[in-house]
C-alpha atoms as an extended CHARMM CRD file, in Angstrom:
* protein
*
       263  EXT
         1         1  MET       CA             46.2940000000       44.6110000000       55.4090000000  PROA      1               0.0000000000
         2         2  TYR       CA             45.8920000000       44.0450000000       59.1450000000  PROA      2               0.0000000000
         3         3  TRP       CA             45.8850000000       45.9020000000       62.4510000000  PROA      3               0.0000000000
         4         4  TYR       CA             48.6710000000       45.3570000000       64.9740000000  PROA      4               0.0000000000
         5         5  CYS       CA             49.5230000000       47.2090000000       68.1860000000  PROA      5               0.0000000000
         6         6  GLY       CA             47.4420000000       50.2660000000       67.3980000000  PROA      6               0.0000000000
         7         7  GLN       CA             48.4480000000       50.6140000000       63.7410000000  PROA      7               0.0000000000
         8         8  LEU       CA             46.9950000000       49.6630000000       60.3710000000  PROA      8               0.0000000000
         9         9  ILE       CA             49.6720000000       47.7990000000       58.4400000000  PROA      9               0.0000000000
        10        10  LYS       CA             49.4330000000       47.1960000000       54.7020000000  PROA      10              0.0000000000
        11        11  SER       CA             51.4290000000       44.0040000000       54.3750000000  PROA      11              0.0000000000
        12        12  THR       CA             50.9770000000       40.2390000000       54.2240000000  PROA      12              0.0000000000
        13        13  THR       CA             53.6740000000       39.5350000000       56.8100000000  PROA      13              0.0000000000
        14        14  LEU       CA             53.8130000000       39.9740000000       60.5820000000  PROA      14              0.0000000000
        15        15  THR       CA             57.1450000000       40.2250000000       62.4140000000  PROA      15              0.0000000000
        16        16  LEU       CA             57.4130000000       38.4620000000       65.7890000000  PROA      16              0.0000000000
        17        17  ASP       CA             60.3760000000       37.8590000000       68.0680000000  PROA      17              0.0000000000
        18        18  VAL       CA             61.7750000000       34.3450000000       67.7750000000  PROA      18              0.0000000000
        19        19  ASP       CA             60.9800000000       33.7230000000       71.4590000000  PROA      19              0.0000000000
        20        20  ASP       CA             57.4340000000       35.1240000000       71.2990000000  PROA      20              0.0000000000
        21        21  PRO       CA             55.1110000000       32.7240000000       73.2520000000  PROA      21              0.0000000000
        22        22  GLY       CA             52.4280000000       33.2720000000       70.6300000000  PROA      22              0.0000000000
        23        23  LEU       CA             54.7850000000       31.8860000000       67.9970000000  PROA      23              0.0000000000
        24        24  ILE       CA             56.3580000000       29.1140000000       70.0490000000  PROA      24              0.0000000000
        25        25  TYR       CA             53.3510000000       27.8350000000       72.0110000000  PROA      25              0.0000000000
        26        26  GLY       CA             50.3280000000       29.3030000000       70.2620000000  PROA      26              0.0000000000
        27        27  ALA       CA             49.8850000000       31.4270000000       73.4020000000  PROA      27              0.0000000000
        28        28  THR       CA             47.1460000000       33.7140000000       72.1380000000  PROA      28              0.0000000000
        29        29  VAL       CA             43.3950000000       34.0150000000       72.5450000000  PROA      29              0.0000000000
        30        30  PHE       CA             41.1310000000       35.0310000000       69.6940000000  PROA      30              0.0000000000
        31        31  THR       CA             37.5890000000       35.4940000000       68.5190000000  PROA      31              0.0000000000
        32        32  THR       CA             36.2030000000       35.5170000000       64.9820000000  PROA      32              0.0000000000
        33        33  ILE       CA             33.3850000000       37.9430000000       64.2250000000  PROA      33              0.0000000000
        34        34  ARG       CA             31.0340000000       38.2730000000       61.2830000000  PROA      34              0.0000000000
        35        35  VAL       CA             30.3400000000       41.9870000000       60.9950000000  PROA      35              0.0000000000
        36        36  TYR       CA             26.8310000000       42.5270000000       59.6490000000  PROA      36              0.0000000000
        37        37  GLN       CA             26.3130000000       45.5670000000       57.4200000000  PROA      37              0.0000000000
        38        38  SER       CA             29.8620000000       46.7130000000       58.3230000000  PROA      38              0.0000000000
        39        39  CYS       CA             28.5060000000       47.6740000000       61.7540000000  PROA      39              0.0000000000
        40        40  LEU       CA             30.0470000000       46.5510000000       65.0260000000  PROA      40              0.0000000000
        41        41  ASN       CA             26.8690000000       47.5900000000       66.8370000000  PROA      41              0.0000000000
        42        42  HSD       CA             24.5800000000       45.4590000000       64.6560000000  PROA      42              0.0000000000
        43        43  ARG       CA             22.5570000000       43.0290000000       66.7610000000  PROA      43              0.0000000000
        44        44  LEU       CA             23.8920000000       39.9820000000       64.9310000000  PROA      44              0.0000000000
        45        45  THR       CA             27.5140000000       41.1370000000       65.0780000000  PROA      45              0.0000000000
        46        46  ASN       CA             27.4250000000       40.5880000000       68.8440000000  PROA      46              0.0000000000
        47        47  TRP       CA             30.4450000000       42.8100000000       69.3980000000  PROA      47              0.0000000000
        48        48  TYR       CA             30.1560000000       43.0440000000       73.1740000000  PROA      48              0.0000000000
        49        49  ALA       CA             29.6820000000       39.2850000000       73.5840000000  PROA      49              0.0000000000
        50        50  HSD       CA             32.8880000000       38.6440000000       71.6610000000  PROA      50              0.0000000000
        51        51  CYS       CA             34.8090000000       41.1950000000       73.7070000000  PROA      51              0.0000000000
        52        52  PHE       CA             33.4050000000       39.8180000000       76.9540000000  PROA      52              0.0000000000
        53        53  ARG       CA             34.5060000000       36.2870000000       76.0430000000  PROA      53              0.0000000000
        54        54  LEU       CA             37.9870000000       37.5460000000       75.2360000000  PROA      54              0.0000000000
        55        55  LYS       CA             38.1850000000       39.4300000000       78.5220000000  PROA      55              0.0000000000
        56        56  SER       CA             36.9090000000       36.4440000000       80.5130000000  PROA      56              0.0000000000
        57        57  THR       CA             39.6370000000       34.2000000000       79.0970000000  PROA      57              0.0000000000
        58        58  LEU       CA             42.2990000000       36.8420000000       79.6780000000  PROA      58              0.0000000000
        59        59  ASP       CA             41.1770000000       37.1130000000       83.3040000000  PROA      59              0.0000000000
        60        60  ILE       CA             41.2710000000       33.3470000000       83.7900000000  PROA      60              0.0000000000
        61        61  PHE       CA             44.7390000000       33.1190000000       82.2130000000  PROA      61              0.0000000000
        62        62  ASP       CA             45.8850000000       36.1630000000       84.2240000000  PROA      62              0.0000000000
        63        63  TRP       CA             47.1230000000       37.8560000000       81.0370000000  PROA      63              0.0000000000
        64        64  LYS       CA             47.4140000000       41.5790000000       80.4960000000  PROA      64              0.0000000000
        65        65  GLU       CA             44.3530000000       43.2640000000       79.0380000000  PROA      65              0.0000000000
        66        66  PRO       CA             44.7740000000       44.9430000000       75.6670000000  PROA      66              0.0000000000
        67        67  ASN       CA             43.9280000000       48.5170000000       74.8220000000  PROA      67              0.0000000000
        68        68  TRP       CA             40.2320000000       47.9900000000       74.0790000000  PROA      68              0.0000000000
        69        69  SER       CA             39.9760000000       51.3520000000       72.3260000000  PROA      69              0.0000000000
        70        70  ASP       CA             42.6840000000       50.2790000000       69.8990000000  PROA      70              0.0000000000
        71        71  ILE       CA             40.8650000000       46.9950000000       69.3040000000  PROA      71              0.0000000000
        72        72  HSD       CA             37.6230000000       48.8300000000       68.5780000000  PROA      72              0.0000000000
        73        73  GLN       CA             39.3710000000       51.2470000000       66.2310000000  PROA      73              0.0000000000
        74        74  GLY       CA             41.1420000000       48.4830000000       64.3330000000  PROA      74              0.0000000000
        75        75  ALA       CA             37.9500000000       46.4390000000       64.0730000000  PROA      75              0.0000000000
        76        76  GLU       CA             36.0410000000       49.4490000000       62.7590000000  PROA      76              0.0000000000
        77        77  ILE       CA             38.6260000000       50.0480000000       60.0330000000  PROA      77              0.0000000000
        78        78  LEU       CA             38.9200000000       46.4350000000       58.8930000000  PROA      78              0.0000000000
        79        79  SER       CA             35.1670000000       45.8520000000       58.9860000000  PROA      79              0.0000000000
        80        80  GLN       CA             34.7610000000       48.4450000000       56.2350000000  PROA      80              0.0000000000
        81        81  ASN       CA             36.6950000000       46.1150000000       53.9280000000  PROA      81              0.0000000000
        82        82  PHE       CA             35.9890000000       42.6270000000       55.2610000000  PROA      82              0.0000000000
        83        83  PRO       CA             32.7670000000       40.9790000000       56.5170000000  PROA      83              0.0000000000
        84        84  VAL       CA             34.7620000000       38.7260000000       58.8610000000  PROA      84              0.0000000000
        85        85  ILE       CA             37.4240000000       39.8670000000       61.3150000000  PROA      85              0.0000000000
        86        86  ARG       CA             39.5960000000       37.8650000000       63.6940000000  PROA      86              0.0000000000
        87        87  ILE       CA             40.8150000000       39.5520000000       66.8690000000  PROA      87              0.0000000000
        88        88  THR       CA             43.8740000000       37.9620000000       68.4840000000  PROA      88              0.0000000000
        89        89  VAL       CA             45.3520000000       39.0050000000       71.8320000000  PROA      89              0.0000000000
        90        90  PHE       CA             48.8320000000       38.0490000000       73.0640000000  PROA      90              0.0000000000
        91        91  PRO       CA             49.7110000000       37.4250000000       76.7510000000  PROA      91              0.0000000000
        92        92  ASP       CA             51.3170000000       40.8760000000       77.0460000000  PROA      92              0.0000000000
        93        93  GLY       CA             48.2070000000       42.6520000000       75.7140000000  PROA      93              0.0000000000
        94        94  ARG       CA             49.2270000000       43.1540000000       72.0860000000  PROA      94              0.0000000000
        95        95  GLU       CA             46.3100000000       43.0420000000       69.6860000000  PROA      95              0.0000000000
        96        96  TRP       CA             46.3380000000       41.6980000000       66.1310000000  PROA      96              0.0000000000
        97        97  ILE       CA             43.2760000000       41.9770000000       63.8950000000  PROA      97              0.0000000000
        98        98  THR       CA             42.9160000000       40.4080000000       60.4600000000  PROA      98              0.0000000000
        99        99  GLY       CA             40.0660000000       40.3770000000       57.9530000000  PROA      99              0.0000000000
       100       100  ARG       CA             38.7110000000       37.8910000000       55.4550000000  PROA      100             0.0000000000
       101       101  PHE       CA             35.7200000000       37.2570000000       53.2250000000  PROA      101             0.0000000000
       102       102  LEU       CA             32.8370000000       34.8400000000       53.7000000000  PROA      102             0.0000000000
       103       103  PRO       CA             33.2870000000       31.3500000000       52.1890000000  PROA      103             0.0000000000
       104       104  GLU       CA             32.3640000000       31.4580000000       48.4980000000  PROA      104             0.0000000000
       105       105  ASN       CA             30.0760000000       28.4280000000       48.7730000000  PROA      105             0.0000000000
       106       106  LEU       CA             28.4170000000       29.3810000000       52.0600000000  PROA      106             0.0000000000
       107       107  ALA       CA             24.9120000000       29.8640000000       50.6190000000  PROA      107             0.0000000000
       108       108  GLU       CA             25.0840000000       26.4560000000       48.9120000000  PROA      108             0.0000000000
       109       109  ARG       CA             26.1470000000       24.7750000000       52.1390000000  PROA      109             0.0000000000
       110       110  GLN       CA             23.3960000000       26.5180000000       54.0870000000  PROA      110             0.0000000000
       111       111  ASN       CA             20.7910000000       25.3350000000       51.5650000000  PROA      111             0.0000000000
       112       112  HSD       CA             21.9910000000       21.8170000000       50.7830000000  PROA      112             0.0000000000
       113       113  GLY       CA             24.0980000000       20.8180000000       53.7680000000  PROA      113             0.0000000000
       114       114  ILE       CA             27.5410000000       19.2540000000       54.0140000000  PROA      114             0.0000000000
       115       115  MET       CA             29.1340000000       15.8810000000       54.6560000000  PROA      115             0.0000000000
       116       116  VAL       CA             31.2620000000       15.4300000000       57.7680000000  PROA      116             0.0000000000
       117       117  THR       CA             33.4010000000       12.6930000000       59.2910000000  PROA      117             0.0000000000
       118       118  LEU       CA             33.9740000000       11.6510000000       62.8840000000  PROA      118             0.0000000000
       119       119  GLY       CA             37.3560000000       12.6090000000       64.2800000000  PROA      119             0.0000000000
       120       120  ASN       CA             39.7240000000       10.5810000000       66.3930000000  PROA      120             0.0000000000
       121       121  VAL       CA             39.6950000000       11.2050000000       70.1350000000  PROA      121             0.0000000000
       122       122  ARG       CA             43.3590000000       12.2430000000       70.0110000000  PROA      122             0.0000000000
       123       123  TRP       CA             42.3700000000       15.3100000000       67.9520000000  PROA      123             0.0000000000
       124       124  ASN       CA             40.3590000000       17.0480000000       70.6790000000  PROA      124             0.0000000000
       125       125  ARG       CA             41.0250000000       20.7370000000       71.2720000000  PROA      125             0.0000000000
       126       126  SER       CA             43.3890000000       21.9930000000       73.9260000000  PROA      126             0.0000000000
       127       127  LEU       CA             41.5710000000       24.0320000000       76.6220000000  PROA      127             0.0000000000
       128       128  PRO       CA             38.2880000000       23.4830000000       74.7280000000  PROA      128             0.0000000000
       129       129  GLN       CA             36.2640000000       26.0710000000       76.6490000000  PROA      129             0.0000000000
       130       130  HSD       CA             38.5600000000       28.8420000000       75.4040000000  PROA      130             0.0000000000
       131       131  LYS       CA             39.5550000000       29.9880000000       71.9130000000  PROA      131             0.0000000000
       132       132  THR       CA             43.3400000000       29.8020000000       72.0420000000  PROA      132             0.0000000000
       133       133  GLY       CA             45.9330000000       29.9810000000       69.2970000000  PROA      133             0.0000000000
       134       134  ASN       CA             46.8110000000       26.3230000000       69.8580000000  PROA      134             0.0000000000
       135       135  TYR       CA             44.3720000000       24.9680000000       67.2640000000  PROA      135             0.0000000000
       136       136  LEU       CA             46.6040000000       22.2260000000       65.8940000000  PROA      136             0.0000000000
       137       137  ALA       CA             44.4320000000       19.2500000000       66.9010000000  PROA      137             0.0000000000
       138       138  PRO       CA             41.1780000000       20.4030000000       65.2420000000  PROA      138             0.0000000000
       139       139  TRP       CA             43.1500000000       21.6610000000       62.2470000000  PROA      139             0.0000000000
       140       140  LEU       CA             44.6250000000       18.1780000000       61.8040000000  PROA      140             0.0000000000
       141       141  ALA       CA             41.1810000000       16.6330000000       62.2460000000  PROA      141             0.0000000000
       142       142  LYS       CA             39.6080000000       18.9110000000       59.6450000000  PROA      142             0.0000000000
       143       143  THR       CA             42.5060000000       18.4580000000       57.2200000000  PROA      143             0.0000000000
       144       144  ASN       CA             42.0640000000       14.6970000000       57.4700000000  PROA      144             0.0000000000
       145       145  ALA       CA             38.3150000000       15.0770000000       56.8900000000  PROA      145             0.0000000000
       146       146  GLN       CA             38.9210000000       17.1780000000       53.7860000000  PROA      146             0.0000000000
       147       147  SER       CA             41.2470000000       14.4950000000       52.4270000000  PROA      147             0.0000000000
       148       148  LEU       CA             38.2010000000       12.1860000000       52.6290000000  PROA      148             0.0000000000
       149       149  LYS       CA             36.1250000000       14.7080000000       50.6230000000  PROA      149             0.0000000000
       150       150  ALA       CA             34.2190000000       15.8780000000       53.7220000000  PROA      150             0.0000000000
       151       151  GLN       CA             33.7810000000       19.5510000000       54.6090000000  PROA      151             0.0000000000
       152       152  GLU       CA             33.9050000000       19.3030000000       58.4090000000  PROA      152             0.0000000000
       153       153  VAL       CA             34.7280000000       16.9380000000       61.2580000000  PROA      153             0.0000000000
       154       154  ILE       CA             32.9360000000       16.1420000000       64.5030000000  PROA      154             0.0000000000
       155       155  LEU       CA             35.2060000000       15.8450000000       67.5240000000  PROA      155             0.0000000000
       156       156  VAL       CA             34.4510000000       13.0350000000       69.9910000000  PROA      156             0.0000000000
       157       157  ASP       CA             35.4660000000       12.1320000000       73.5420000000  PROA      157             0.0000000000
       158       158  ASN       CA             36.9330000000        8.8520000000       74.7480000000  PROA      158             0.0000000000
       159       159  GLN       CA             33.4160000000        7.4030000000       75.2300000000  PROA      159             0.0000000000
       160       160  GLY       CA             32.5410000000        8.1810000000       71.6200000000  PROA      160             0.0000000000
       161       161  LYS       CA             30.1450000000       11.0280000000       72.4650000000  PROA      161             0.0000000000
       162       162  TRP       CA             29.9110000000       13.7780000000       69.8600000000  PROA      162             0.0000000000
       163       163  LEU       CA             31.1430000000       17.1180000000       71.2160000000  PROA      163             0.0000000000
       164       164  GLU       CA             31.4030000000       19.8110000000       68.5310000000  PROA      164             0.0000000000
       165       165  THR       CA             32.8460000000       20.2860000000       65.0820000000  PROA      165             0.0000000000
       166       166  ALA       CA             36.3470000000       21.6230000000       64.4950000000  PROA      166             0.0000000000
       167       167  THR       CA             34.8490000000       25.0950000000       64.0550000000  PROA      167             0.0000000000
       168       168  GLY       CA             31.4210000000       25.1710000000       65.6800000000  PROA      168             0.0000000000
       169       169  ASN       CA             28.6920000000       23.8460000000       67.9630000000  PROA      169             0.0000000000
       170       170  LEU       CA             26.3430000000       20.9860000000       67.1370000000  PROA      170             0.0000000000
       171       171  TRP       CA             22.5500000000       21.0630000000       66.8170000000  PROA      171             0.0000000000
       172       172  GLY       CA             20.0840000000       18.2010000000       66.3870000000  PROA      172             0.0000000000
       173       173  TRP       CA             16.3120000000       17.8940000000       66.0160000000  PROA      173             0.0000000000
       174       174  LYS       CA             13.9640000000       15.1730000000       67.2410000000  PROA      174             0.0000000000
       175       175  ASP       CA             10.7010000000       14.9010000000       69.1650000000  PROA      175             0.0000000000
       176       176  HSD       CA              9.8010000000       18.5090000000       68.2690000000  PROA      176             0.0000000000
       177       177  CYS       CA             12.8220000000       19.7620000000       70.1830000000  PROA      177             0.0000000000
       178       178  TRP       CA             16.3350000000       21.0120000000       69.5000000000  PROA      178             0.0000000000
       179       179  TRP       CA             19.2390000000       19.1960000000       71.1550000000  PROA      179             0.0000000000
       180       180  THR       CA             22.7770000000       20.4800000000       71.6840000000  PROA      180             0.0000000000
       181       181  PRO       CA             25.6960000000       19.1320000000       73.7540000000  PROA      181             0.0000000000
       182       182  PRO       CA             26.0330000000       20.8490000000       77.1650000000  PROA      182             0.0000000000
       183       183  LEU       CA             28.9930000000       23.0220000000       78.0800000000  PROA      183             0.0000000000
       184       184  THR       CA             29.8170000000       20.5490000000       80.8510000000  PROA      184             0.0000000000
       185       185  GLU       CA             31.0200000000       18.1510000000       78.1420000000  PROA      185             0.0000000000
       186       186  GLY       CA             34.0140000000       20.4440000000       77.6300000000  PROA      186             0.0000000000
       187       187  ILE       CA             33.0130000000       22.3560000000       74.5010000000  PROA      187             0.0000000000
       188       188  LEU       CA             33.3630000000       25.9500000000       73.4140000000  PROA      188             0.0000000000
       189       189  PRO       CA             30.5930000000       28.2700000000       74.6600000000  PROA      189             0.0000000000
       190       190  GLY       CA             29.9630000000       29.6210000000       71.1830000000  PROA      190             0.0000000000
       191       191  ILE       CA             28.6280000000       33.1410000000       70.7380000000  PROA      191             0.0000000000
       192       192  GLU       CA             26.2610000000       31.9140000000       68.0310000000  PROA      192             0.0000000000
       193       193  ARG       CA             25.2070000000       28.9970000000       70.2290000000  PROA      193             0.0000000000
       194       194  SER       CA             24.0450000000       31.3910000000       72.9430000000  PROA      194             0.0000000000
       195       195  LEU       CA             22.2910000000       33.6070000000       70.3950000000  PROA      195             0.0000000000
       196       196  ILE       CA             20.3950000000       30.6470000000       68.9090000000  PROA      196             0.0000000000
       197       197  ILE       CA             19.3840000000       29.2250000000       72.2950000000  PROA      197             0.0000000000
       198       198  ASP       CA             18.0430000000       32.6180000000       73.3590000000  PROA      198             0.0000000000
       199       199  HSD       CA             16.1220000000       33.0160000000       70.1000000000  PROA      199             0.0000000000
       200       200  LEU       CA             14.5530000000       29.5490000000       70.3050000000  PROA      200             0.0000000000
       201       201  GLN       CA             13.5140000000       29.9670000000       73.9230000000  PROA      201             0.0000000000
       202       202  LYS       CA             11.9400000000       33.3500000000       73.2000000000  PROA      202             0.0000000000
       203       203  ASN       CA              9.8880000000       31.6300000000       70.4870000000  PROA      203             0.0000000000
       204       204  GLN       CA              8.8780000000       28.8220000000       72.8620000000  PROA      204             0.0000000000
       205       205  ILE       CA             10.8550000000       26.1430000000       71.0300000000  PROA      205             0.0000000000
       206       206  PRO       CA             12.4170000000       23.7660000000       73.5670000000  PROA      206             0.0000000000
       207       207  VAL       CA             16.1740000000       23.1950000000       73.6630000000  PROA      207             0.0000000000
       208       208  LYS       CA             17.6420000000       20.2370000000       75.5440000000  PROA      208             0.0000000000
       209       209  GLN       CA             21.3130000000       20.3220000000       76.4700000000  PROA      209             0.0000000000
       210       210  GLU       CA             22.2260000000       16.6630000000       76.7510000000  PROA      210             0.0000000000
       211       211  PRO       CA             25.3420000000       14.6000000000       75.8930000000  PROA      211             0.0000000000
       212       212  TRP       CA             25.2790000000       13.2450000000       72.3540000000  PROA      212             0.0000000000
       213       213  THR       CA             25.5420000000        9.4910000000       72.8660000000  PROA      213             0.0000000000
       214       214  GLY       CA             25.3990000000        6.8900000000       70.1260000000  PROA      214             0.0000000000
       215       215  ASN       CA             21.7200000000        6.2420000000       70.7330000000  PROA      215             0.0000000000
       216       216  LEU       CA             20.8070000000        9.9280000000       70.5850000000  PROA      216             0.0000000000
       217       217  VAL       CA             22.6000000000       10.7110000000       67.3290000000  PROA      217             0.0000000000
       218       218  LYS       CA             20.9230000000        7.7850000000       65.5540000000  PROA      218             0.0000000000
       219       219  ASP       CA             17.4890000000        9.0690000000       66.5460000000  PROA      219             0.0000000000
       220       220  LEU       CA             18.0100000000       12.6450000000       65.3320000000  PROA      220             0.0000000000
       221       221  GLU       CA             16.0500000000       13.6680000000       62.2380000000  PROA      221             0.0000000000
       222       222  ALA       CA             18.2820000000       16.6030000000       61.3040000000  PROA      222             0.0000000000
       223       223  ILE       CA             21.6170000000       17.9750000000       62.5060000000  PROA      223             0.0000000000
       224       224  ALA       CA             23.7100000000       21.0780000000       61.8560000000  PROA      224             0.0000000000
       225       225  TYR       CA             26.5940000000       23.0990000000       63.1950000000  PROA      225             0.0000000000
       226       226  SER       CA             26.8240000000       26.8020000000       63.9680000000  PROA      226             0.0000000000
       227       227  ASN       CA             29.4390000000       29.4780000000       64.4090000000  PROA      227             0.0000000000
       228       228  SER       CA             29.5960000000       33.2480000000       64.0970000000  PROA      228             0.0000000000
       229       229  VAL       CA             30.6910000000       33.1600000000       60.4470000000  PROA      229             0.0000000000
       230       230  VAL       CA             28.4840000000       30.4830000000       58.8480000000  PROA      230             0.0000000000
       231       231  GLU       CA             25.4230000000       31.0510000000       61.1100000000  PROA      231             0.0000000000
       232       232  ILE       CA             23.9750000000       27.5290000000       60.8280000000  PROA      232             0.0000000000
       233       233  VAL       CA             24.8290000000       24.8560000000       58.2510000000  PROA      233             0.0000000000
       234       234  PRO       CA             22.8970000000       21.5550000000       57.9890000000  PROA      234             0.0000000000
       235       235  ILE       CA             24.7530000000       18.2390000000       57.8420000000  PROA      235             0.0000000000
       236       236  TYR       CA             23.3070000000       15.6270000000       55.4950000000  PROA      236             0.0000000000
       237       237  MET       CA             25.7770000000       12.8150000000       56.2010000000  PROA      237             0.0000000000
       238       238  VAL       CA             28.1550000000       11.7130000000       58.9630000000  PROA      238             0.0000000000
       239       239  GLN       CA             30.7060000000        9.1610000000       57.8030000000  PROA      239             0.0000000000
       240       240  ASP       CA             33.1360000000        7.0650000000       59.8140000000  PROA      240             0.0000000000
       241       241  CYS       CA             34.9450000000        3.7880000000       59.2870000000  PROA      241             0.0000000000
       242       242  GLN       CA             32.0600000000        1.7110000000       60.6880000000  PROA      242             0.0000000000
       243       243  GLU       CA             28.8260000000        3.2590000000       59.4520000000  PROA      243             0.0000000000
       244       244  ARG       CA             27.1650000000        6.1480000000       57.6740000000  PROA      244             0.0000000000
       245       245  LEU       CA             24.3940000000        8.2430000000       59.1790000000  PROA      245             0.0000000000
       246       246  GLU       CA             22.1410000000       10.3260000000       56.9470000000  PROA      246             0.0000000000
       247       247  TYR       CA             20.0010000000       13.3050000000       57.9430000000  PROA      247             0.0000000000
       248       248  ASN       CA             17.5420000000       15.6650000000       56.2700000000  PROA      248             0.0000000000
       249       249  PRO       CA             19.3040000000       18.9550000000       55.4260000000  PROA      249             0.0000000000
       250       250  ARG       CA             16.0260000000       20.5600000000       54.3250000000  PROA      250             0.0000000000
       251       251  HSD       CA             14.0150000000       19.7040000000       57.4020000000  PROA      251             0.0000000000
       252       252  SER       CA             11.4180000000       22.3250000000       58.3380000000  PROA      252             0.0000000000
       253       253  CYS       CA             13.0090000000       22.6110000000       61.7960000000  PROA      253             0.0000000000
       254       254  PHE       CA             15.7250000000       24.8430000000       60.3430000000  PROA      254             0.0000000000
       255       255  TRP       CA             13.3060000000       27.5920000000       59.4100000000  PROA      255             0.0000000000
       256       256  GLU       CA             13.0130000000       29.1290000000       62.8720000000  PROA      256             0.0000000000
       257       257  ILE       CA             16.7810000000       29.3330000000       63.3380000000  PROA      257             0.0000000000
       258       258  LYS       CA             17.2790000000       30.7690000000       59.8610000000  PROA      258             0.0000000000
       259       259  ARG       CA             14.5950000000       33.3480000000       60.6210000000  PROA      259             0.0000000000
       260       260  LEU       CA             16.8630000000       34.6860000000       63.3550000000  PROA      260             0.0000000000
       261       261  PHE       CA             19.3340000000       35.8280000000       60.7240000000  PROA      261             0.0000000000
       262       262  LEU       CA             16.6630000000       37.3360000000       58.4950000000  PROA      262             0.0000000000
       263       263  SER       CA             15.0960000000       39.5530000000       61.1360000000  PROA      263             0.0000000000
């Protein structure tokens, strides 16, 4: 079932006009939310941050705002059945909300880490500072990574700097400090990224927002990626055609971030 234009629809199909911009061009904006304890007001759900990011993109694109009451109602209903909901808004203000479950192997990945590959520069996201429906490039990058038995892919720019994964923001640890690429590099301002930065700073753990050059990534002791669904997942290996970098997925640095999701 899903929510569309103010109605709960029990079906696996959605009907769109053949000339709908969302269908033809991927002209939609969306946000994916992990709803903690089936509660939109839960601190970790970050409901208002997700809505604010949607509204900010709609304002920048000069698209019609949706009926926010309908969005809240649909999210409330679906969150009683699914721990993850995806809110999509079309240029004319239509809302479409779907639900899904957490990845079955999420706990294993959080505990033991994953292997990732480096993507090709041609697979960078369109309008990377916004979550739009045109997600073809990172989808291709991640599909290619999965064909190589990796679970994720790191997107890079034309200088080879690491930007973000196909689905989240990057984190690295060295010199008793967390490092993450800055927004000025053209990456998504992740909701979870902001939450983690705020938590670390409140606990007096330094965070440096610096570009991830080749020299920096080789010096990192541990790395991970974050998003609103997986929280934070360590990366134990980064593989590309030239070399393999290994990191410690059980480094003690992860404890403080993980504590954020326990409190």
